[in-house]
Amino acid sequence: MTAPRLTLPSPAKLNLMLHILGRREDGYHELQTIFQFLDYGDEITFAVRDDGVIRLHTEFADVPHDSNLIVKAAKKLQEQSGCSLGIDIWIEKILPMGGGIGGGSSNAATTLLGLNHLWQLGWDEDRLAALGLTLGADVPVFVRGHAAFAEGVGEKLTPVEPEEPWYLVLVPQVSVSTAEIFSDPLLTRNTPPIKVRPVPKGNSRNDCLPVVARRYPEVRNALNLLGKFTEAKLTGTGSCVFGGFPSKAEADKVSALLTETLTGFVAKGSNVSMLHRKLQSLL
Ligand SMILES: C[C@@](CO)(OP(=O)(O)O)[C@H](O)COP(=O)(O)OP(=O)(O)OC[C@H]1O[C@@H](n2ccc(N)nc2=O)[C@H](O)[C@@H]1O
Ligand SMILES: Nc1ncnc2c1ncn2[C@@H]1O[C@H](COP(=O)(O)OP(=O)(O)O)[C@@H](O)[C@H]1O
């Protein structure tokens, strides 16, 4: 008998703002950022196996099997829970890698939540988020599944309710190295912390933008073109650039003009991730 399959979404995120407050002793930077999800992402399919083997069947051109965050997440959860079951995994990957929309972190979180469900581990969200943090700074927000104001390196999360516009996301065909941006001497790393809650409107700056725009002409070009229609912003350390619109029709109209020369997609912003909406529907 073939094992039942479960398919779950793995959404993208945007950083609606990103301030860099300083550098910690371990070299990591203290941030303040707002994460919001997109109703757009990968789909991961899981089927339980009873021999304990963890296998991702979809090949990634640049990521070896055991380095894939999906496999790393599954192995850590198996080890730490002592579970004797294994898993077969397939992914339909549509999110660009290294684009600042968090595909790898989201895949890790979807794996943690999917396996917690299928292996019937009963772990709570705190425990899954703590394990997720050991895989990457952005994993916890995907585990929690609610738009959030994040502090520290992104692990201290306060739920927030930003507007949920339609976004046009442009995907410059260049991968930006997060490490390279954080080590640039010209990076602003002394923005004063925002102490007021909720975060006052107008704090939409991304401190990485000037450095990324200077180093990557493709990103600069996308910012300039989108900036003719709406406020054009950078997500994370790039390379993706996005702007909000009040309706899908307006986002589609600008998309039709810009995607003649650039790659991009239109998606709705959402404060509850589509992964969590799907998991809720399973209960
Ligand atoms: C800054 C964000 C905002 O979402 O950028 P994006 O990755 O989404 O673009 C993330 O928190 C990125 O977190 P994460 O994805 O874990 O970063 P990594 O790729 O592991 O970081 C690579 C390197 O960047 C530097 N780094 C990263 C995060 C941070 N808060 N301070 C840092 O100084 C460190 O040198 C680290 O070794
Ligand atoms: N399942 C995965 N999906 C995407 N990237 C992955 C995955 N597993 C490992 N990676 C590695 O993580 C890097 C960052 O990926 P990603 O999270 O998509 O970018 P970003 O953090 O810029 O949004 C990739 O360049 C890739 O080398």
mmCIF file of C-alpha atoms and ligand atoms in Angstrom:
data_model
loop_
_atom_site.group_PDB
_atom_site.id
_atom_site.type_symbol
_atom_site.label_atom_id
_atom_site.label_comp_id
_atom_site.label_asym_id
_atom_site.label_seq_id
_atom_site.Cartn_x
_atom_site.Cartn_y
_atom_site.Cartn_z
ATOM 1 C CA MET A 1 0.000 0.000 0.000
ATOM 2 C CA THR A 2 1.378 3.446 -0.874
ATOM 3 C CA ALA A 3 1.679 5.916 2.000
ATOM 4 C CA PRO A 4 -0.796 8.809 2.008
ATOM 5 C CA ARG A 5 0.629 12.061 0.655
ATOM 6 C CA LEU A 6 0.309 15.542 2.081
ATOM 7 C CA THR A 7 0.977 18.631 -0.041
ATOM 8 C CA LEU A 8 1.621 21.918 1.755
ATOM 9 C CA PRO A 9 2.375 25.444 0.527
ATOM 10 C CA SER A 10 5.682 27.154 1.268
ATOM 11 C CA PRO A 11 5.076 30.876 0.841
ATOM 12 C CA ALA A 12 7.461 33.729 0.170
ATOM 13 C CA LYS A 13 7.977 36.675 2.519
ATOM 14 C CA LEU A 14 8.738 40.336 2.069
ATOM 15 C CA ASN A 15 10.618 42.641 4.421
ATOM 16 C CA LEU A 16 8.390 45.746 4.452
ATOM 17 C CA MET A 17 11.199 47.667 6.184
ATOM 18 C CA LEU A 18 14.640 46.687 7.472
ATOM 19 C CA HIS A 19 16.772 48.707 9.865
ATOM 20 C CA ILE A 20 20.247 47.687 10.965
ATOM 21 C CA LEU A 21 20.911 48.777 14.527
ATOM 22 C CA GLY A 22 24.417 47.479 15.115
ATOM 23 C CA ARG A 23 26.808 44.576 14.956
ATOM 24 C CA ARG A 24 26.992 41.909 17.684
ATOM 25 C CA GLU A 25 30.234 40.404 18.985
ATOM 26 C CA ASP A 26 29.663 37.255 16.888
ATOM 27 C CA GLY A 27 29.592 39.418 13.727
ATOM 28 C CA TYR A 28 25.820 39.105 13.186
ATOM 29 C CA HIS A 29 23.810 42.294 12.836
ATOM 30 C CA GLU A 30 20.945 43.382 15.091
ATOM 31 C CA LEU A 31 17.909 44.186 12.976
ATOM 32 C CA GLN A 32 14.427 45.585 13.164
ATOM 33 C CA THR A 33 12.285 44.382 10.304
ATOM 34 C CA ILE A 34 8.655 43.737 9.388
ATOM 35 C CA PHE A 35 7.869 40.424 7.713
ATOM 36 C CA GLN A 36 4.725 39.877 5.691
ATOM 37 C CA PHE A 37 3.842 36.785 3.636
ATOM 38 C CA LEU A 38 2.835 36.482 0.007
ATOM 39 C CA ASP A 39 0.107 34.180 -1.261
ATOM 40 C CA TYR A 40 2.718 32.811 -3.619
ATOM 41 C CA GLY A 41 5.269 30.074 -3.162
ATOM 42 C CA ASP A 42 6.511 26.529 -3.568
ATOM 43 C CA GLU A 43 4.533 23.351 -2.894
ATOM 44 C CA ILE A 44 6.063 20.509 -0.935
ATOM 45 C CA THR A 45 4.659 16.972 -0.960
ATOM 46 C CA PHE A 46 5.409 14.506 1.828
ATOM 47 C CA ALA A 47 4.847 10.746 2.142
ATOM 48 C CA VAL A 48 5.772 8.927 5.366
ATOM 49 C CA ARG A 49 8.103 5.925 5.165
ATOM 50 C CA ASP A 50 8.534 3.481 7.987
ATOM 51 C CA ASP A 51 12.257 2.740 7.483
ATOM 52 C CA GLY A 52 13.535 6.063 8.904
ATOM 53 C CA VAL A 53 15.089 7.208 5.590
ATOM 54 C CA ILE A 54 14.798 10.911 4.679
ATOM 55 C CA ARG A 55 14.861 11.466 0.915
ATOM 56 C CA LEU A 56 14.248 14.587 -1.152
ATOM 57 C CA HIS A 57 13.467 13.330 -4.658
ATOM 58 C CA THR A 58 13.600 16.704 -6.441
ATOM 59 C CA GLU A 59 17.088 17.712 -7.526
ATOM 60 C CA PHE A 60 18.320 21.283 -7.098
ATOM 61 C CA ALA A 61 20.954 22.422 -9.593
ATOM 62 C CA ASP A 62 23.136 24.194 -7.021
ATOM 63 C CA VAL A 63 22.260 22.602 -3.687
ATOM 64 C CA PRO A 64 23.506 19.090 -2.806
ATOM 65 C CA HIS A 65 20.879 16.786 -1.214
ATOM 66 C CA ASP A 66 22.254 16.929 2.330
ATOM 67 C CA SER A 67 22.769 20.721 2.261
ATOM 68 C CA ASN A 68 19.166 21.378 1.278
ATOM 69 C CA LEU A 69 17.321 23.146 4.086
ATOM 70 C CA ILE A 70 14.398 20.740 3.589
ATOM 71 C CA VAL A 71 16.620 17.745 4.335
ATOM 72 C CA LYS A 72 18.435 19.534 7.165
ATOM 73 C CA ALA A 73 15.118 20.442 8.802
ATOM 74 C CA ALA A 74 13.775 16.879 8.490
ATOM 75 C CA LYS A 75 16.978 15.341 9.887
ATOM 76 C CA LYS A 76 17.140 17.705 12.865
ATOM 77 C CA LEU A 77 13.509 17.098 13.735
ATOM 78 C CA GLN A 78 13.953 13.335 13.440
ATOM 79 C CA GLU A 79 17.090 13.408 15.635
ATOM 80 C CA GLN A 80 15.656 15.689 18.306
ATOM 81 C CA SER A 81 12.286 13.945 18.518
ATOM 82 C CA GLY A 82 13.723 10.430 18.380
ATOM 83 C CA CYS A 83 11.154 9.557 15.715
ATOM 84 C CA SER A 84 11.786 6.250 13.913
ATOM 85 C CA LEU A 85 9.740 7.174 10.818
ATOM 86 C CA GLY A 86 11.237 8.582 7.602
ATOM 87 C CA ILE A 87 9.902 10.687 4.745
ATOM 88 C CA ASP A 88 9.832 10.973 0.957
ATOM 89 C CA ILE A 89 9.714 14.597 -0.221
ATOM 90 C CA TRP A 90 9.063 16.303 -3.572
ATOM 91 C CA ILE A 91 9.014 20.049 -4.186
ATOM 92 C CA GLU A 92 7.592 22.194 -6.940
ATOM 93 C CA LYS A 93 10.036 25.088 -6.744
ATOM 94 C CA ILE A 94 8.894 28.410 -8.149
ATOM 95 C CA LEU A 95 10.548 30.830 -5.710
ATOM 96 C CA PRO A 96 13.830 32.290 -6.944
ATOM 97 C CA MET A 97 16.801 31.416 -4.723
ATOM 98 C CA GLY A 98 18.854 34.140 -3.088
ATOM 99 C CA GLY A 99 16.214 36.738 -3.915
ATOM 100 C CA GLY A 100 15.423 37.880 -0.360
ATOM 101 C CA ILE A 101 11.970 36.329 -0.418
ATOM 102 C CA GLY A 102 12.964 33.567 1.977
ATOM 103 C CA GLY A 103 12.323 30.445 -0.101
ATOM 104 C CA GLY A 104 14.889 28.286 1.673
ATOM 105 C CA SER A 105 13.736 29.343 5.144
ATOM 106 C CA SER A 106 10.113 28.841 4.160
ATOM 107 C CA ASN A 107 10.850 25.353 2.816
ATOM 108 C CA ALA A 108 12.511 24.486 6.137
ATOM 109 C CA ALA A 109 9.489 25.731 8.110
ATOM 110 C CA THR A 110 6.975 23.902 5.907
ATOM 111 C CA THR A 111 9.013 20.723 6.427
ATOM 112 C CA LEU A 112 9.048 21.172 10.221
ATOM 113 C CA LEU A 113 5.289 21.786 10.402
ATOM 114 C CA GLY A 114 4.459 19.076 7.857
ATOM 115 C CA LEU A 115 6.518 16.416 9.605
ATOM 116 C CA ASN A 116 5.272 17.430 13.048
ATOM 117 C CA HIS A 117 1.793 16.722 11.652
ATOM 118 C CA LEU A 118 2.581 13.505 9.740
ATOM 119 C CA TRP A 119 4.867 11.978 12.375
ATOM 120 C CA GLN A 120 2.331 13.011 15.032
ATOM 121 C CA LEU A 121 5.021 14.507 17.260
ATOM 122 C CA GLY A 122 2.819 17.036 19.054
ATOM 123 C CA TRP A 123 5.587 19.650 19.254
ATOM 124 C CA ASP A 124 4.304 23.148 20.002
ATOM 125 C CA GLU A 125 5.181 26.206 17.913
ATOM 126 C CA ASP A 126 7.775 27.490 20.430
ATOM 127 C CA ARG A 127 9.778 24.295 20.160
ATOM 128 C CA LEU A 128 9.537 24.176 16.360
ATOM 129 C CA ALA A 129 10.536 27.857 16.083
ATOM 130 C CA ALA A 130 13.567 27.293 18.354
ATOM 131 C CA LEU A 131 14.706 24.374 16.196
ATOM 132 C CA GLY A 132 14.008 26.494 13.090
ATOM 133 C CA LEU A 133 16.275 29.284 14.351
ATOM 134 C CA THR A 134 19.233 26.858 14.307
ATOM 135 C CA LEU A 135 18.612 26.480 10.531
ATOM 136 C CA GLY A 136 18.311 30.197 9.708
ATOM 137 C CA ALA A 137 17.253 33.537 11.152
ATOM 138 C CA ASP A 138 14.122 33.746 9.007
ATOM 139 C CA VAL A 139 12.780 30.262 9.755
ATOM 140 C CA PRO A 140 10.897 31.151 13.008
ATOM 141 C CA VAL A 141 8.554 33.679 11.360
ATOM 142 C CA PHE A 142 7.531 31.053 8.795
ATOM 143 C CA VAL A 143 6.938 28.549 11.620
ATOM 144 C CA ARG A 144 4.712 31.052 13.455
ATOM 145 C CA GLY A 145 2.901 32.047 10.261
ATOM 146 C CA HIS A 146 1.874 35.553 11.272
ATOM 147 C CA ALA A 147 3.175 38.872 9.912
ATOM 148 C CA ALA A 148 5.607 40.186 12.507
ATOM 149 C CA PHE A 149 7.868 42.954 13.694
ATOM 150 C CA ALA A 150 11.168 41.171 14.235
ATOM 151 C CA GLU A 151 14.139 42.128 16.376
ATOM 152 C CA GLY A 152 17.472 40.556 17.307
ATOM 153 C CA VAL A 153 18.606 38.675 14.202
ATOM 154 C CA GLY A 154 14.942 38.148 13.381
ATOM 155 C CA GLU A 155 13.982 35.750 16.155
ATOM 156 C CA LYS A 156 12.152 38.106 18.563
ATOM 157 C CA LEU A 157 8.748 38.329 16.926
ATOM 158 C CA THR A 158 5.755 40.532 17.680
ATOM 159 C CA PRO A 159 2.663 39.920 15.518
ATOM 160 C CA VAL A 160 1.581 42.943 13.463
ATOM 161 C CA GLU A 161 -1.288 43.708 11.066
ATOM 162 C CA PRO A 162 0.025 45.743 8.128
ATOM 163 C CA GLU A 163 -2.275 46.452 5.175
ATOM 164 C CA GLU A 164 -2.506 43.560 2.717
ATOM 165 C CA PRO A 165 -2.041 45.125 -0.729
ATOM 166 C CA TRP A 166 -1.348 43.392 -4.008
ATOM 167 C CA TYR A 167 2.361 43.397 -4.777
ATOM 168 C CA LEU A 168 4.311 43.390 -7.977
ATOM 169 C CA VAL A 169 7.606 41.633 -7.233
ATOM 170 C CA LEU A 170 10.424 42.045 -9.748
ATOM 171 C CA VAL A 171 13.106 39.363 -9.805
ATOM 172 C CA PRO A 172 16.406 40.739 -11.174
ATOM 173 C CA GLN A 173 18.384 37.862 -12.637
ATOM 174 C CA VAL A 174 21.185 38.103 -10.124
ATOM 175 C CA SER A 175 21.781 36.396 -6.787
ATOM 176 C CA VAL A 176 22.846 38.712 -3.961
ATOM 177 C CA SER A 177 25.078 37.272 -1.240
ATOM 178 C CA THR A 178 23.719 38.244 2.196
ATOM 179 C CA ALA A 179 27.199 37.879 3.708
ATOM 180 C CA GLU A 180 28.680 40.253 1.124
ATOM 181 C CA ILE A 181 26.099 42.966 1.868
ATOM 182 C CA PHE A 182 26.542 42.670 5.638
ATOM 183 C CA SER A 183 30.307 43.011 5.294
ATOM 184 C CA ASP A 184 30.217 46.105 3.055
ATOM 185 C CA PRO A 185 32.012 48.987 4.834
ATOM 186 C CA LEU A 186 29.456 51.459 3.464
ATOM 187 C CA LEU A 187 26.465 49.683 5.055
ATOM 188 C CA THR A 188 24.478 51.835 7.500
ATOM 189 C CA ARG A 189 24.616 49.835 10.739
ATOM 190 C CA ASN A 190 23.721 52.466 13.350
ATOM 191 C CA THR A 191 20.044 53.228 12.763
ATOM 192 C CA PRO A 192 18.471 54.150 16.129
ATOM 193 C CA PRO A 193 16.017 51.508 17.392
ATOM 194 C CA ILE A 194 12.303 52.217 16.951
ATOM 195 C CA LYS A 195 10.923 52.137 20.487
ATOM 196 C CA VAL A 196 7.293 53.046 19.808
ATOM 197 C CA ARG A 197 4.720 50.270 19.272
ATOM 198 C CA PRO A 198 3.092 49.773 16.898
ATOM 199 C CA VAL A 199 5.863 50.920 14.554
ATOM 200 C CA PRO A 200 4.869 54.402 13.308
ATOM 201 C CA LYS A 201 4.011 54.760 9.614
ATOM 202 C CA GLY A 202 6.801 56.138 7.447
ATOM 203 C CA ASN A 203 9.411 53.644 8.665
ATOM 204 C CA SER A 204 9.667 51.843 5.357
ATOM 205 C CA ARG A 205 13.390 52.157 4.702
ATOM 206 C CA ASN A 206 15.631 49.173 3.994
ATOM 207 C CA ASP A 207 19.191 49.993 5.144
ATOM 208 C CA CYS A 208 20.603 47.431 2.694
ATOM 209 C CA LEU A 209 19.147 49.166 -0.355
ATOM 210 C CA PRO A 210 21.896 51.755 -1.080
ATOM 211 C CA VAL A 211 24.644 49.108 -0.845
ATOM 212 C CA VAL A 212 22.774 46.561 -2.987
ATOM 213 C CA ALA A 213 21.771 49.183 -5.587
ATOM 214 C CA ARG A 214 25.374 50.378 -5.871
ATOM 215 C CA ARG A 215 26.787 46.870 -6.315
ATOM 216 C CA TYR A 216 24.105 45.423 -8.615
ATOM 217 C CA PRO A 217 23.040 47.419 -11.705
ATOM 218 C CA GLU A 218 20.201 44.902 -12.346
ATOM 219 C CA VAL A 219 18.649 45.762 -8.964
ATOM 220 C CA ARG A 220 19.173 49.491 -9.527
ATOM 221 C CA ASN A 221 17.393 49.206 -12.862
ATOM 222 C CA ALA A 222 14.416 47.342 -11.325
ATOM 223 C CA LEU A 223 14.121 49.969 -8.560
ATOM 224 C CA ASN A 224 14.186 52.792 -11.101
ATOM 225 C CA LEU A 225 11.567 51.234 -13.371
ATOM 226 C CA LEU A 226 9.121 50.235 -10.623
ATOM 227 C CA GLY A 227 9.720 53.583 -8.912
ATOM 228 C CA LYS A 228 7.991 55.318 -11.815
ATOM 229 C CA PHE A 229 4.676 53.753 -10.673
ATOM 230 C CA THR A 230 4.861 53.285 -6.891
ATOM 231 C CA GLU A 231 7.313 53.296 -3.953
ATOM 232 C CA ALA A 232 9.854 50.651 -5.028
ATOM 233 C CA LYS A 233 11.444 48.708 -2.170
ATOM 234 C CA LEU A 234 14.065 46.009 -1.675
ATOM 235 C CA THR A 235 13.213 42.859 0.290
ATOM 236 C CA GLY A 236 15.878 41.510 2.676
ATOM 237 C CA THR A 237 19.288 41.863 1.111
ATOM 238 C CA GLY A 238 17.718 41.549 -2.351
ATOM 239 C CA SER A 239 17.737 40.906 -5.166
ATOM 240 C CA CYS A 240 13.923 41.145 -5.380
ATOM 241 C CA VAL A 241 12.258 44.533 -5.584
ATOM 242 C CA PHE A 242 8.585 45.118 -4.825
ATOM 243 C CA GLY A 243 5.830 47.706 -4.764
ATOM 244 C CA GLY A 244 2.276 47.661 -3.391
ATOM 245 C CA PHE A 245 -0.954 48.387 -5.299
ATOM 246 C CA PRO A 246 -4.559 48.738 -4.072
ATOM 247 C CA SER A 247 -5.904 46.132 -6.502
ATOM 248 C CA LYS A 248 -4.771 43.140 -8.546
ATOM 249 C CA ALA A 249 -5.829 44.940 -11.718
ATOM 250 C CA GLU A 250 -3.448 47.838 -11.004
ATOM 251 C CA ALA A 251 -0.561 45.520 -10.141
ATOM 252 C CA ASP A 252 -1.230 43.493 -13.305
ATOM 253 C CA LYS A 253 -1.253 46.645 -15.429
ATOM 254 C CA VAL A 254 2.209 47.722 -14.260
ATOM 255 C CA SER A 255 3.414 44.127 -14.457
ATOM 256 C CA ALA A 256 2.391 43.932 -18.119
ATOM 257 C CA LEU A 257 4.498 47.018 -18.834
ATOM 258 C CA LEU A 258 7.587 45.994 -16.872
ATOM 259 C CA THR A 259 7.751 42.257 -17.436
ATOM 260 C CA GLU A 260 8.452 42.799 -21.118
ATOM 261 C CA THR A 261 12.057 43.287 -20.069
ATOM 262 C CA LEU A 262 12.127 42.021 -16.468
ATOM 263 C CA THR A 263 10.983 38.856 -14.701
ATOM 264 C CA GLY A 264 8.321 39.302 -12.048
ATOM 265 C CA PHE A 265 5.040 38.173 -10.532
ATOM 266 C CA VAL A 266 1.951 39.603 -8.873
ATOM 267 C CA ALA A 267 0.802 38.264 -5.487
ATOM 268 C CA LYS A 268 -1.421 39.287 -2.576
ATOM 269 C CA GLY A 269 0.205 40.223 0.725
ATOM 270 C CA SER A 270 -1.129 38.212 3.657
ATOM 271 C CA ASN A 271 -0.752 38.463 7.422
ATOM 272 C CA VAL A 272 -1.608 34.800 8.003
ATOM 273 C CA SER A 273 0.564 32.561 5.862
ATOM 274 C CA MET A 274 -1.112 30.244 3.386
ATOM 275 C CA LEU A 275 0.720 27.352 5.051
ATOM 276 C CA HIS A 276 -1.096 28.054 8.311
ATOM 277 C CA ARG A 277 -4.422 28.510 6.552
ATOM 278 C CA LYS A 278 -3.966 25.086 4.938
ATOM 279 C CA LEU A 279 -2.904 23.424 8.223
ATOM 280 C CA GLN A 280 -5.937 24.920 9.974
ATOM 281 C CA SER A 281 -8.178 23.389 7.327
ATOM 282 C CA LEU A 282 -6.714 19.943 8.084
ATOM 283 C CA LEU A 283 -7.665 20.061 11.774
HETATM 284 C C1 LIG B 1 18.678 39.973 6.585
HETATM 285 C C2 LIG B 1 17.672 38.965 6.051
HETATM 286 C C3 LIG B 1 16.254 39.566 6.294
HETATM 287 O O1 LIG B 1 15.238 38.732 5.973
HETATM 288 O O2 LIG B 1 17.966 38.818 4.669
HETATM 289 P P1 LIG B 1 17.440 37.827 3.508
HETATM 290 O O3 LIG B 1 18.221 36.537 3.623
HETATM 291 O O4 LIG B 1 15.982 37.613 3.711
HETATM 292 O O5 LIG B 1 17.749 38.525 2.221
HETATM 293 C C4 LIG B 1 17.822 37.652 6.821
HETATM 294 O O6 LIG B 1 17.506 37.803 8.168
HETATM 295 C C5 LIG B 1 19.180 36.996 6.694
HETATM 296 O O7 LIG B 1 19.179 35.850 7.516
HETATM 297 P P2 LIG B 1 19.839 34.478 7.119
HETATM 298 O O8 LIG B 1 19.224 34.016 5.823
HETATM 299 O O9 LIG B 1 19.817 33.559 8.250
HETATM 300 O O10 LIG B 1 21.282 34.938 6.822
HETATM 301 P P3 LIG B 1 22.458 34.066 6.227
HETATM 302 O O11 LIG B 1 22.289 33.866 4.775
HETATM 303 O O12 LIG B 1 22.662 32.866 7.091
HETATM 304 O O13 LIG B 1 23.642 35.085 6.507
HETATM 305 C C6 LIG B 1 24.828 35.075 5.805
HETATM 306 C C7 LIG B 1 25.786 35.994 6.515
HETATM 307 O O14 LIG B 1 25.263 37.340 6.574
HETATM 308 C C8 LIG B 1 25.625 37.966 7.796
HETATM 309 N N1 LIG B 1 24.437 38.332 8.584
HETATM 310 C C9 LIG B 1 23.243 37.737 8.374
HETATM 311 C C10 LIG B 1 22.133 38.103 9.136
HETATM 312 C C11 LIG B 1 22.304 39.083 10.129
HETATM 313 N N2 LIG B 1 21.280 39.473 10.907
HETATM 314 N N3 LIG B 1 23.510 39.654 10.319
HETATM 315 C C12 LIG B 1 24.569 39.304 9.551
HETATM 316 O O15 LIG B 1 25.647 39.834 9.727
HETATM 317 C C13 LIG B 1 26.501 36.971 8.532
HETATM 318 O O16 LIG B 1 27.828 37.211 8.157
HETATM 319 C C14 LIG B 1 26.061 35.628 7.957
HETATM 320 O O17 LIG B 1 27.049 34.643 8.034
HETATM 321 N N1 LIG B 2 15.186 24.350 -0.124
HETATM 322 C C1 LIG B 2 15.932 25.408 -0.474
HETATM 323 N N2 LIG B 2 15.401 26.385 -1.215
HETATM 324 C C2 LIG B 2 16.145 27.466 -1.549
HETATM 325 N N3 LIG B 2 17.426 27.641 -1.216
HETATM 326 C C3 LIG B 2 18.011 26.703 -0.472
HETATM 327 C C4 LIG B 2 17.280 25.551 -0.072
HETATM 328 N N4 LIG B 2 18.113 24.794 0.645
HETATM 329 C C5 LIG B 2 19.288 25.444 0.701
HETATM 330 N N5 LIG B 2 19.241 26.590 0.028
HETATM 331 C C6 LIG B 2 20.365 27.573 -0.083
HETATM 332 O O1 LIG B 2 19.974 28.763 0.613
HETATM 333 C C7 LIG B 2 20.304 29.936 -0.149
HETATM 334 C C8 LIG B 2 19.331 31.081 0.207
HETATM 335 O O2 LIG B 2 18.095 30.735 -0.292
HETATM 336 P P1 LIG B 2 16.755 31.549 -0.121
HETATM 337 O O3 LIG B 2 16.196 31.370 1.244
HETATM 338 O O4 LIG B 2 15.857 31.131 -1.231
HETATM 339 O O5 LIG B 2 17.207 33.038 -0.357
HETATM 340 P P2 LIG B 2 16.974 34.340 0.499
HETATM 341 O O6 LIG B 2 17.385 34.054 1.933
HETATM 342 O O7 LIG B 2 17.824 35.365 -0.174
HETATM 343 O O8 LIG B 2 15.525 34.644 0.362
HETATM 344 C C9 LIG B 2 20.222 29.456 -1.608
HETATM 345 O O9 LIG B 2 21.046 30.223 -2.444
HETATM 346 C C10 LIG B 2 20.662 28.013 -1.529
HETATM 347 O O10 LIG B 2 22.054 27.890 -1.695
#
